[in-house]
Tab-separated table of C-alpha atoms and ligand atoms in Angstrom:
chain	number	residue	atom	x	y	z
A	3	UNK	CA	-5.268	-20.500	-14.159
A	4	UNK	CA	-6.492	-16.649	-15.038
A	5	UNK	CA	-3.461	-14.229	-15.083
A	6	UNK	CA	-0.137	-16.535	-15.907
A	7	UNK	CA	1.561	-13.662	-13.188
A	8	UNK	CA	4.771	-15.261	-12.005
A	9	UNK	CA	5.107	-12.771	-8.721
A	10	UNK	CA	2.713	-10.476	-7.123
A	11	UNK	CA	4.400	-7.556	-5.822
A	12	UNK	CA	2.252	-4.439	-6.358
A	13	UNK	CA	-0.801	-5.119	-8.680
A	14	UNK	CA	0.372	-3.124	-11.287
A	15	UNK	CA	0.676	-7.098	-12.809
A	16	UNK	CA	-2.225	-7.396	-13.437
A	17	UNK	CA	-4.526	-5.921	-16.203
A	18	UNK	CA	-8.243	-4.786	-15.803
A	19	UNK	CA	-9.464	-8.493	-17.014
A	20	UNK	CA	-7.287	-11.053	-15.327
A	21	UNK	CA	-7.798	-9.010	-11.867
A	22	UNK	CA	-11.353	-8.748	-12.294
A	23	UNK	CA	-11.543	-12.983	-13.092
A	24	UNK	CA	-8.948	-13.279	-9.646
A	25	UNK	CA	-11.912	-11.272	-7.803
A	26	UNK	CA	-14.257	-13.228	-9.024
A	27	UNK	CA	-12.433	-16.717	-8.174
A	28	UNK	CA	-12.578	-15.228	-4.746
A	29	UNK	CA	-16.663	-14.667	-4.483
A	30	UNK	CA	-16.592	-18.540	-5.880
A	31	UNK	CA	-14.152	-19.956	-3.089
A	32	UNK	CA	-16.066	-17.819	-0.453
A	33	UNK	CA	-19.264	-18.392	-1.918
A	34	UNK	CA	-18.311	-22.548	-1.408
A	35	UNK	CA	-16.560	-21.539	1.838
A	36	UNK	CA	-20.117	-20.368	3.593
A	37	UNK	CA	-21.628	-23.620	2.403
A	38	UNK	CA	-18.950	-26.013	4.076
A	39	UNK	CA	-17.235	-26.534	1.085
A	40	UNK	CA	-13.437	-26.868	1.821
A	41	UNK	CA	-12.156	-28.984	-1.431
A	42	UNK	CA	-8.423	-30.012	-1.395
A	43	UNK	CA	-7.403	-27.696	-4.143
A	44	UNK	CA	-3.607	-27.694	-3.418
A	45	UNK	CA	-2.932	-30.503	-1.780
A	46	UNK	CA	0.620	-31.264	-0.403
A	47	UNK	CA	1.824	-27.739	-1.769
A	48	UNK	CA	3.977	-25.787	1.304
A	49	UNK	CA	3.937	-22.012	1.415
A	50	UNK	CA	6.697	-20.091	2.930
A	51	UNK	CA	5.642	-17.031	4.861
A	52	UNK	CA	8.728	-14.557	5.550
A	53	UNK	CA	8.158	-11.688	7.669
A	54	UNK	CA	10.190	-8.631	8.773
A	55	UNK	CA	7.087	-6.984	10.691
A	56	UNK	CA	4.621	-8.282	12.969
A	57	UNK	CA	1.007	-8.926	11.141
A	58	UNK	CA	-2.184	-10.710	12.278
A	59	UNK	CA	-4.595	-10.768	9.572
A	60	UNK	CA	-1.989	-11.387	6.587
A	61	UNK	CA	0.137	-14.570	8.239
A	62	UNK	CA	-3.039	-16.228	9.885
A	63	UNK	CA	-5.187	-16.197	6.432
A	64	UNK	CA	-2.660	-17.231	4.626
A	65	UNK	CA	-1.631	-19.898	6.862
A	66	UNK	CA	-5.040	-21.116	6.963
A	67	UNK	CA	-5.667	-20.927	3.210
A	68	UNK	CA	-2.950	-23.654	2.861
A	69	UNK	CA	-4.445	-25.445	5.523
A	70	UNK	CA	-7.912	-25.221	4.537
A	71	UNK	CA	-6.824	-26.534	0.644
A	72	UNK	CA	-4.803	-29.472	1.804
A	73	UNK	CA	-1.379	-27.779	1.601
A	74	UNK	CA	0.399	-26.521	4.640
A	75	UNK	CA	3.073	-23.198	5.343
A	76	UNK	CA	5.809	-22.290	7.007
A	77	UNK	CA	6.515	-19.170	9.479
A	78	UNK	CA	10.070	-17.622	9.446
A	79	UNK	CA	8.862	-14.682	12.034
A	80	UNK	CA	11.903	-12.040	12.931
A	81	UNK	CA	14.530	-13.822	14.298
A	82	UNK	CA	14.605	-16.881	10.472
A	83	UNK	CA	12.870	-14.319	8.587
A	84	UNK	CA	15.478	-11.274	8.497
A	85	UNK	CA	16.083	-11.362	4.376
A	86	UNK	CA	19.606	-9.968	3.825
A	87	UNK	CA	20.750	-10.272	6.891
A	88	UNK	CA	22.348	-13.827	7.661
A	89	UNK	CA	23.225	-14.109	3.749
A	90	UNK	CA	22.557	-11.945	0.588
A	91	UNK	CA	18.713	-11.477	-0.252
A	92	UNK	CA	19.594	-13.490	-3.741
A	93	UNK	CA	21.171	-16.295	-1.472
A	94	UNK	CA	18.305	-17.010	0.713
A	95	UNK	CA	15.777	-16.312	-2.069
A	96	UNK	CA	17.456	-18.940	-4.611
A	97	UNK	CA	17.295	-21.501	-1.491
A	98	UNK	CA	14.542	-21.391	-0.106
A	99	UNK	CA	13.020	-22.138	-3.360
A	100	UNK	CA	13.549	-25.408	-3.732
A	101	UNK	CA	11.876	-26.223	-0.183
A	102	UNK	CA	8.481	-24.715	-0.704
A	103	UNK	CA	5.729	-23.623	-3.816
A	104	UNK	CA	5.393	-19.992	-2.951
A	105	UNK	CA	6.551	-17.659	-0.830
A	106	UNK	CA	4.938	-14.442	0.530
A	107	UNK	CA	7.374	-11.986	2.054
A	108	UNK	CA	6.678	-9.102	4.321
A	109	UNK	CA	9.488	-6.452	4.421
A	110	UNK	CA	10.709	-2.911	5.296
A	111	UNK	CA	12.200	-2.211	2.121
A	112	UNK	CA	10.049	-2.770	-0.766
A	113	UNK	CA	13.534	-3.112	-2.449
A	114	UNK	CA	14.119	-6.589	-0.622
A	115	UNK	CA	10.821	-7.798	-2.381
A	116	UNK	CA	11.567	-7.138	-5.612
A	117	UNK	CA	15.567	-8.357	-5.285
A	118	UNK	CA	14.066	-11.705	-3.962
A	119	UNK	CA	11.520	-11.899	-6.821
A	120	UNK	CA	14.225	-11.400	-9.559
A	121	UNK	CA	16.136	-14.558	-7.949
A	122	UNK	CA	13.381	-16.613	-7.274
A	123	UNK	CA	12.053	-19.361	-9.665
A	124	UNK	CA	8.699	-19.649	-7.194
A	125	UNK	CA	6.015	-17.115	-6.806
A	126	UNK	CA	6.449	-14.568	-4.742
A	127	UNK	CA	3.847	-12.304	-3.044
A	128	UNK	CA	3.999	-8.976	-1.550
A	129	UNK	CA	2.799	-9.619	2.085
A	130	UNK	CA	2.959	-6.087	2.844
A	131	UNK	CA	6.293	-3.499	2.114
A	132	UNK	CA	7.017	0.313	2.845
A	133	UNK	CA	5.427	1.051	-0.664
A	134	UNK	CA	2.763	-1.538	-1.270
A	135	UNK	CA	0.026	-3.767	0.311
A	136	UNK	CA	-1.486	-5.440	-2.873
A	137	UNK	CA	-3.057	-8.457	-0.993
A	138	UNK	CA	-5.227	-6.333	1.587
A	139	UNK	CA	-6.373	-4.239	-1.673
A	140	UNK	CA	-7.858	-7.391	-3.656
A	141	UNK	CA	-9.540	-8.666	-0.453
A	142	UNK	CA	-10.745	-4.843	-0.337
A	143	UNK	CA	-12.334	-4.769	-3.463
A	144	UNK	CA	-13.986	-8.062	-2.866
A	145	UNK	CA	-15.311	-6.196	0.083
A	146	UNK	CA	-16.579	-3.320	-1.568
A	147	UNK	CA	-18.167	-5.722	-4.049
A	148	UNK	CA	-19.936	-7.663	-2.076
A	149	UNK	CA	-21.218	-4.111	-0.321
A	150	UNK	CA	-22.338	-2.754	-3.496
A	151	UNK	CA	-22.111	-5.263	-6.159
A	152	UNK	CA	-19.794	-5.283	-9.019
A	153	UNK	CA	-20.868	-2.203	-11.167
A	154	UNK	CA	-17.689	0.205	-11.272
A	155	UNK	CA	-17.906	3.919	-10.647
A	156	UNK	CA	-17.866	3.551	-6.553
A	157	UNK	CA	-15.670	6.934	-5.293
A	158	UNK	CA	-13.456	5.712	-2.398
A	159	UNK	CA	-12.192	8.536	-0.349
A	160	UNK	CA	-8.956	7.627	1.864
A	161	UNK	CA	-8.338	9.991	4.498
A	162	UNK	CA	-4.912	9.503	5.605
A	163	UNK	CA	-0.983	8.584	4.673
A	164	UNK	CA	-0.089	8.484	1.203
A	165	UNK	CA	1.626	4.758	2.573
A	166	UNK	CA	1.305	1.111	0.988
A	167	UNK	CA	-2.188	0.764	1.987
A	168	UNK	CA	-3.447	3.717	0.096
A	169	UNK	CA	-0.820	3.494	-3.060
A	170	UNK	CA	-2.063	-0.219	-3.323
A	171	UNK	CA	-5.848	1.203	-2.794
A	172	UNK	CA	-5.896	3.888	-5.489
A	173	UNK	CA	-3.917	0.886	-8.472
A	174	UNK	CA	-6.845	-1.541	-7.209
A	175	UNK	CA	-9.530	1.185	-7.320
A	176	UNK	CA	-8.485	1.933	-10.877
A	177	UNK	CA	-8.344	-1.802	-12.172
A	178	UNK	CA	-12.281	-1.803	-11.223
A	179	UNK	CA	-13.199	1.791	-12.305
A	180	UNK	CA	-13.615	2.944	-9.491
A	181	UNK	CA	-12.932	7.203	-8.439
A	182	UNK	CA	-10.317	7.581	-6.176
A	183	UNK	CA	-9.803	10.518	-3.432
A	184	UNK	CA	-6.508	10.780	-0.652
A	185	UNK	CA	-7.215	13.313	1.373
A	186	UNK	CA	-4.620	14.392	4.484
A	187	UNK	CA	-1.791	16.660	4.836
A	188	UNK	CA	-0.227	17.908	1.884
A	189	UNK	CA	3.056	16.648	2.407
A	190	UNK	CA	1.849	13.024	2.927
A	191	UNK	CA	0.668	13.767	-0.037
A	192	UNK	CA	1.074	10.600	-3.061
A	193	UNK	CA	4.972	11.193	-4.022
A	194	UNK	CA	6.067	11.960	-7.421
A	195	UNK	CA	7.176	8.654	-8.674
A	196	UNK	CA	3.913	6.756	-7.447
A	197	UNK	CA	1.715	9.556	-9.573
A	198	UNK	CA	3.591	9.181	-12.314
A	199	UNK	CA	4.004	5.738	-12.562
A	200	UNK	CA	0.100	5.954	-11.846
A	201	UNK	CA	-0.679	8.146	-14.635
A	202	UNK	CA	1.651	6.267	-17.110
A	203	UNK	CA	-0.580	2.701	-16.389
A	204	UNK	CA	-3.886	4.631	-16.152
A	205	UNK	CA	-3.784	7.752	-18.134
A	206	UNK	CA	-8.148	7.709	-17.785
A	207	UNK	CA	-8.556	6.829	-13.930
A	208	UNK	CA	-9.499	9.410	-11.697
A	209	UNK	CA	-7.432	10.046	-8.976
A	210	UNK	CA	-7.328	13.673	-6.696
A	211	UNK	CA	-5.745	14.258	-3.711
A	212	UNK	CA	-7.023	16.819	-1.405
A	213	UNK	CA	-6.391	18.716	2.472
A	214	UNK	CA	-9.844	19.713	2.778
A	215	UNK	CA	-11.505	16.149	4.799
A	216	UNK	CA	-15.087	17.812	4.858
A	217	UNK	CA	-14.737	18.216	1.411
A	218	UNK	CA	-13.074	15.141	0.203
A	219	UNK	CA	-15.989	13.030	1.759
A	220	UNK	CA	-19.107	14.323	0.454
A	221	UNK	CA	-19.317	12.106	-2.627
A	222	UNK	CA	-18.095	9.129	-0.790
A	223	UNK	CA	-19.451	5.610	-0.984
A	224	UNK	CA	-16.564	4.421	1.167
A	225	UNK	CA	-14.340	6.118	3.294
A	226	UNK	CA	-11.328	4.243	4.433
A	227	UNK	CA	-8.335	5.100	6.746
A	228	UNK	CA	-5.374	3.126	7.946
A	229	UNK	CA	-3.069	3.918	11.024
A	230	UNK	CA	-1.027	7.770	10.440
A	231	UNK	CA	2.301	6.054	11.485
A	232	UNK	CA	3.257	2.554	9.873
A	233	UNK	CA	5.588	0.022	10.904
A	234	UNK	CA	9.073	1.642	10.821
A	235	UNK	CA	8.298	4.818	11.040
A	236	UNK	CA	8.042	4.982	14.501
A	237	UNK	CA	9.915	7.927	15.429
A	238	UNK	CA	8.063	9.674	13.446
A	239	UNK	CA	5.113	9.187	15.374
A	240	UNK	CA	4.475	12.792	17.554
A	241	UNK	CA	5.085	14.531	14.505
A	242	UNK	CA	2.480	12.421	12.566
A	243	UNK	CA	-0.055	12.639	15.447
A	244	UNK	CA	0.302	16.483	15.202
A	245	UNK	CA	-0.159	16.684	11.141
A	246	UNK	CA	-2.792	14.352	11.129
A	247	UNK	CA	-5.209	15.680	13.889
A	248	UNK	CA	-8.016	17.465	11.458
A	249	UNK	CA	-8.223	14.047	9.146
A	250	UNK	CA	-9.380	11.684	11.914
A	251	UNK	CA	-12.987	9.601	10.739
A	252	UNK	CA	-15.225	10.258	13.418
A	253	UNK	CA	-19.258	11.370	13.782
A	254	UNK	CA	-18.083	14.920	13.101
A	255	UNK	CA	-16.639	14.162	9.571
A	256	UNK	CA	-18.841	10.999	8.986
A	257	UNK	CA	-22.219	12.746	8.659
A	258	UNK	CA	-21.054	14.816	6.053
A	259	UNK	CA	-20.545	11.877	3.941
A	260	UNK	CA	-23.920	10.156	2.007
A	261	UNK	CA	-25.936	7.972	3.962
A	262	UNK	CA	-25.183	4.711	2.337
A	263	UNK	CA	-21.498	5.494	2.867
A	264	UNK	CA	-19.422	2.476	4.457
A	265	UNK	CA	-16.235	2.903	6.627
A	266	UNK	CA	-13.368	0.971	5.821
A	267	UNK	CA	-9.709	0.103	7.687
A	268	UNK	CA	-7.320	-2.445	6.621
A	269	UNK	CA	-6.639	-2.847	10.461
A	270	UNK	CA	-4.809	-2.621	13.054
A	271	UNK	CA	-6.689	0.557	14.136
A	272	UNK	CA	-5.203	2.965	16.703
A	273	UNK	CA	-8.758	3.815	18.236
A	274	UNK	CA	-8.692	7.679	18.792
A	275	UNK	CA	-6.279	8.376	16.376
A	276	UNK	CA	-7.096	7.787	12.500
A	277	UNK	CA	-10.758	6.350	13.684
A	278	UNK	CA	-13.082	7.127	16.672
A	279	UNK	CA	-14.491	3.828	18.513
A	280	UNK	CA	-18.025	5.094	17.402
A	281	UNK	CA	-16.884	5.033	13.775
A	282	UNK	CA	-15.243	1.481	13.769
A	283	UNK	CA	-18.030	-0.200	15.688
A	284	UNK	CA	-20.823	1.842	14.132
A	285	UNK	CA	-23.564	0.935	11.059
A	286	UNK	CA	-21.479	1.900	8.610
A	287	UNK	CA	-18.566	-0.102	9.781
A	288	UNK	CA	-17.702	-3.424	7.427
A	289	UNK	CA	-13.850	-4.007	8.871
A	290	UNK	CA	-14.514	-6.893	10.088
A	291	UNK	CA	-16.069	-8.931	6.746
A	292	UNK	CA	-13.203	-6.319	5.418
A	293	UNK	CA	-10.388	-8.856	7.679
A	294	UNK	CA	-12.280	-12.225	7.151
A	295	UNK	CA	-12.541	-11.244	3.305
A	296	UNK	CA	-7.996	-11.499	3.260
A	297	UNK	CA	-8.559	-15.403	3.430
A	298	UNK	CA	-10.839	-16.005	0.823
A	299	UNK	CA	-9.047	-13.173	-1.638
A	300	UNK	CA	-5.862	-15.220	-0.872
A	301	UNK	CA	-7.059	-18.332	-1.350
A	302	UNK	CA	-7.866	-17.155	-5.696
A	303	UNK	CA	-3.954	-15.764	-5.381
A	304	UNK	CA	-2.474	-18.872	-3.804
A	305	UNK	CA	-4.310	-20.865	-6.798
A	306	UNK	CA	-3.717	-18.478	-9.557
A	307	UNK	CA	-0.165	-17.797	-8.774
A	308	UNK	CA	1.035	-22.114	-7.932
A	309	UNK	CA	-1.148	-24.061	-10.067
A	310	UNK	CA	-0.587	-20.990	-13.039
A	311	UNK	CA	3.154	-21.113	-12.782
A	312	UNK	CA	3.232	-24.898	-13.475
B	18	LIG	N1	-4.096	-5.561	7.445
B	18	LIG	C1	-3.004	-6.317	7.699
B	18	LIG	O1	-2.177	-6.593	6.816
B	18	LIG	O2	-2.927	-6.764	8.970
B	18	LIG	P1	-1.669	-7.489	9.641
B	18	LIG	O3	-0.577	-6.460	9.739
B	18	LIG	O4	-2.168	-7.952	10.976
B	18	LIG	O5	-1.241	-8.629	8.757
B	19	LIG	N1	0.279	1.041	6.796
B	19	LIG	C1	0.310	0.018	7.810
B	19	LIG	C2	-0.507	-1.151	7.393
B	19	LIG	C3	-0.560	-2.297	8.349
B	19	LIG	C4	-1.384	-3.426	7.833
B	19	LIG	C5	1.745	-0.386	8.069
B	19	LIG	O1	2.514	-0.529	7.103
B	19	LIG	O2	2.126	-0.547	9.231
């Protein structure tokens, strides 16, 4: 298929060309999709979903993108699906293996994902970890593509955590060439390592990070935001809420942005915290083709990653 990838665990796999040709494998299968077109194209292949976290979006449109292509998946939720815990992360990876064609993991440590991946003769795709969320920002791309059509140069403008959503965000933003801007509390702030590893892969992309919102958003042609407190960090919630309070998307910060700017969120939302209702069900607001976009982005990984590792 286009990339030859054996595992997909943060994006930083992929080079400008072979991600660009796995984007536009997506517009094809959704392009079909909206016309009826469901061909069998991986027929009898199983995919393995294992999940630390709870997640809508990611298990359903994967689990229907086997369906839909004539394979099938299955679910180990948190009581089958706690990696490590039972038997060594190498164990269960170099099992489970020879029962299914791919597996996509979702985990607390991003650690776990890349320990299975080195013991794993399958595919394996990053389903969401504490550092990286490399499926939601293909199917985001493909978002802001079909918004705007495929010329580069778009500025995205994240206000928010410096979490996977974001890190995975600013790697896919640069792949396209597009600008991109985090903008939140300094000490959520991108972390050393990520800039540097960053800078080493894409010593021309543009990437700031700023604490001024109304600033941040004033060249924006999207502005995105996820929730200020991700799964697992949990107790640090009040604190979060309290350093977060000036970088919430609502009216207020909104109209500073261009008209033409479109709001973004990889969802779940926490209405009233990162996003005002008025914000997520406004004009501008294109989460919804955002979610239904994960299927059809997954559907161009599940095919690049099984039929290209035969
Ligand atoms: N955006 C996302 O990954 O959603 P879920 O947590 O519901 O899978
Ligand atoms: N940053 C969020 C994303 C959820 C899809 C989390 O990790 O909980």
């Amino acid at each position: 298929m286009v990339t030859q990838m054996k595992h997909l665990l943060s994006l930083l796999e992929y080079n400008e060309s072979a991600f660009v040709k796995v984007l536009e494998l997506a517009e094809k299968i959704k392009s079909d999709w909206t016309k009826g077109k469901r061909p069998d194209l991986l027929p009898r292949k199983v995919l393995g979903l294992i999940f630390e976290k709870p997640s809508l979006r990611t298990r359903v449109s994967f689990e229907s993108a086997m369906m839909q292509m004539g394979g099938n998946s299955i679910f180990l939720g948190t009581s089958d699906g706690q990696i490590g815990v039972r038997e060594t992360v190498a164990d269960f990876a170099r099992t489970i293996c020879h029962y299914v064609d791919a597996v996509v993991l979702r985990t607390f440590s991003h650690a776990t994902v890349v320990e299975f991946a080195k013991n794993s003769s399958i595919p394996v795709i990053n389903g969401l970890s504490d550092q990286f969320h490399p499926c939601q920002a293909i199917a985001d791309i493909l978002t802001i593509r079909q918004a705007f059509g495929p010329k580069p140069g778009k500025t995205v403008v994240f206000v928010g955590d410096g979490n996977n959503v974001s890190r995975s965000l600013a790697i896919a933003c640069a792949l396209v060439g597009y600008h991109f801007i985090l903008s939140g509390p300094k000490p959520y702030h991108f972390d050393k390592d990520f800039i540097t590893l960053f800078s080493k892969r894409f010593p021309n992309a543009v990437l700031n990070q700023s604490a001024d919102a109304n600033d941040s958003v004033k060249n924006a042609d999207i502005l995105y935001t996820d929730v200020w407190t991700s799964m697992g960090q949990e107790s640090e919630n009040e604190k979060r809420i309290k350093k977060f309070k000036d970088f919430q998307i609502n009216d207020r910060l909104f109209s500073k942005a261009p008209k033409h700017c479109k709001f973004m969120h990889c969802l779940p939302a926490h209405r009233g915290e990162e996003v005002t209702g008025s914000i997520i069900d406004g004009r501008a607001s294109i989460v919804f083709e955002q979610a239904g976009n994960r299927m059809h982005a997954q559907k161009a990984i599940l095919l690049d990653m099984i039929l290209g590792s035969k």
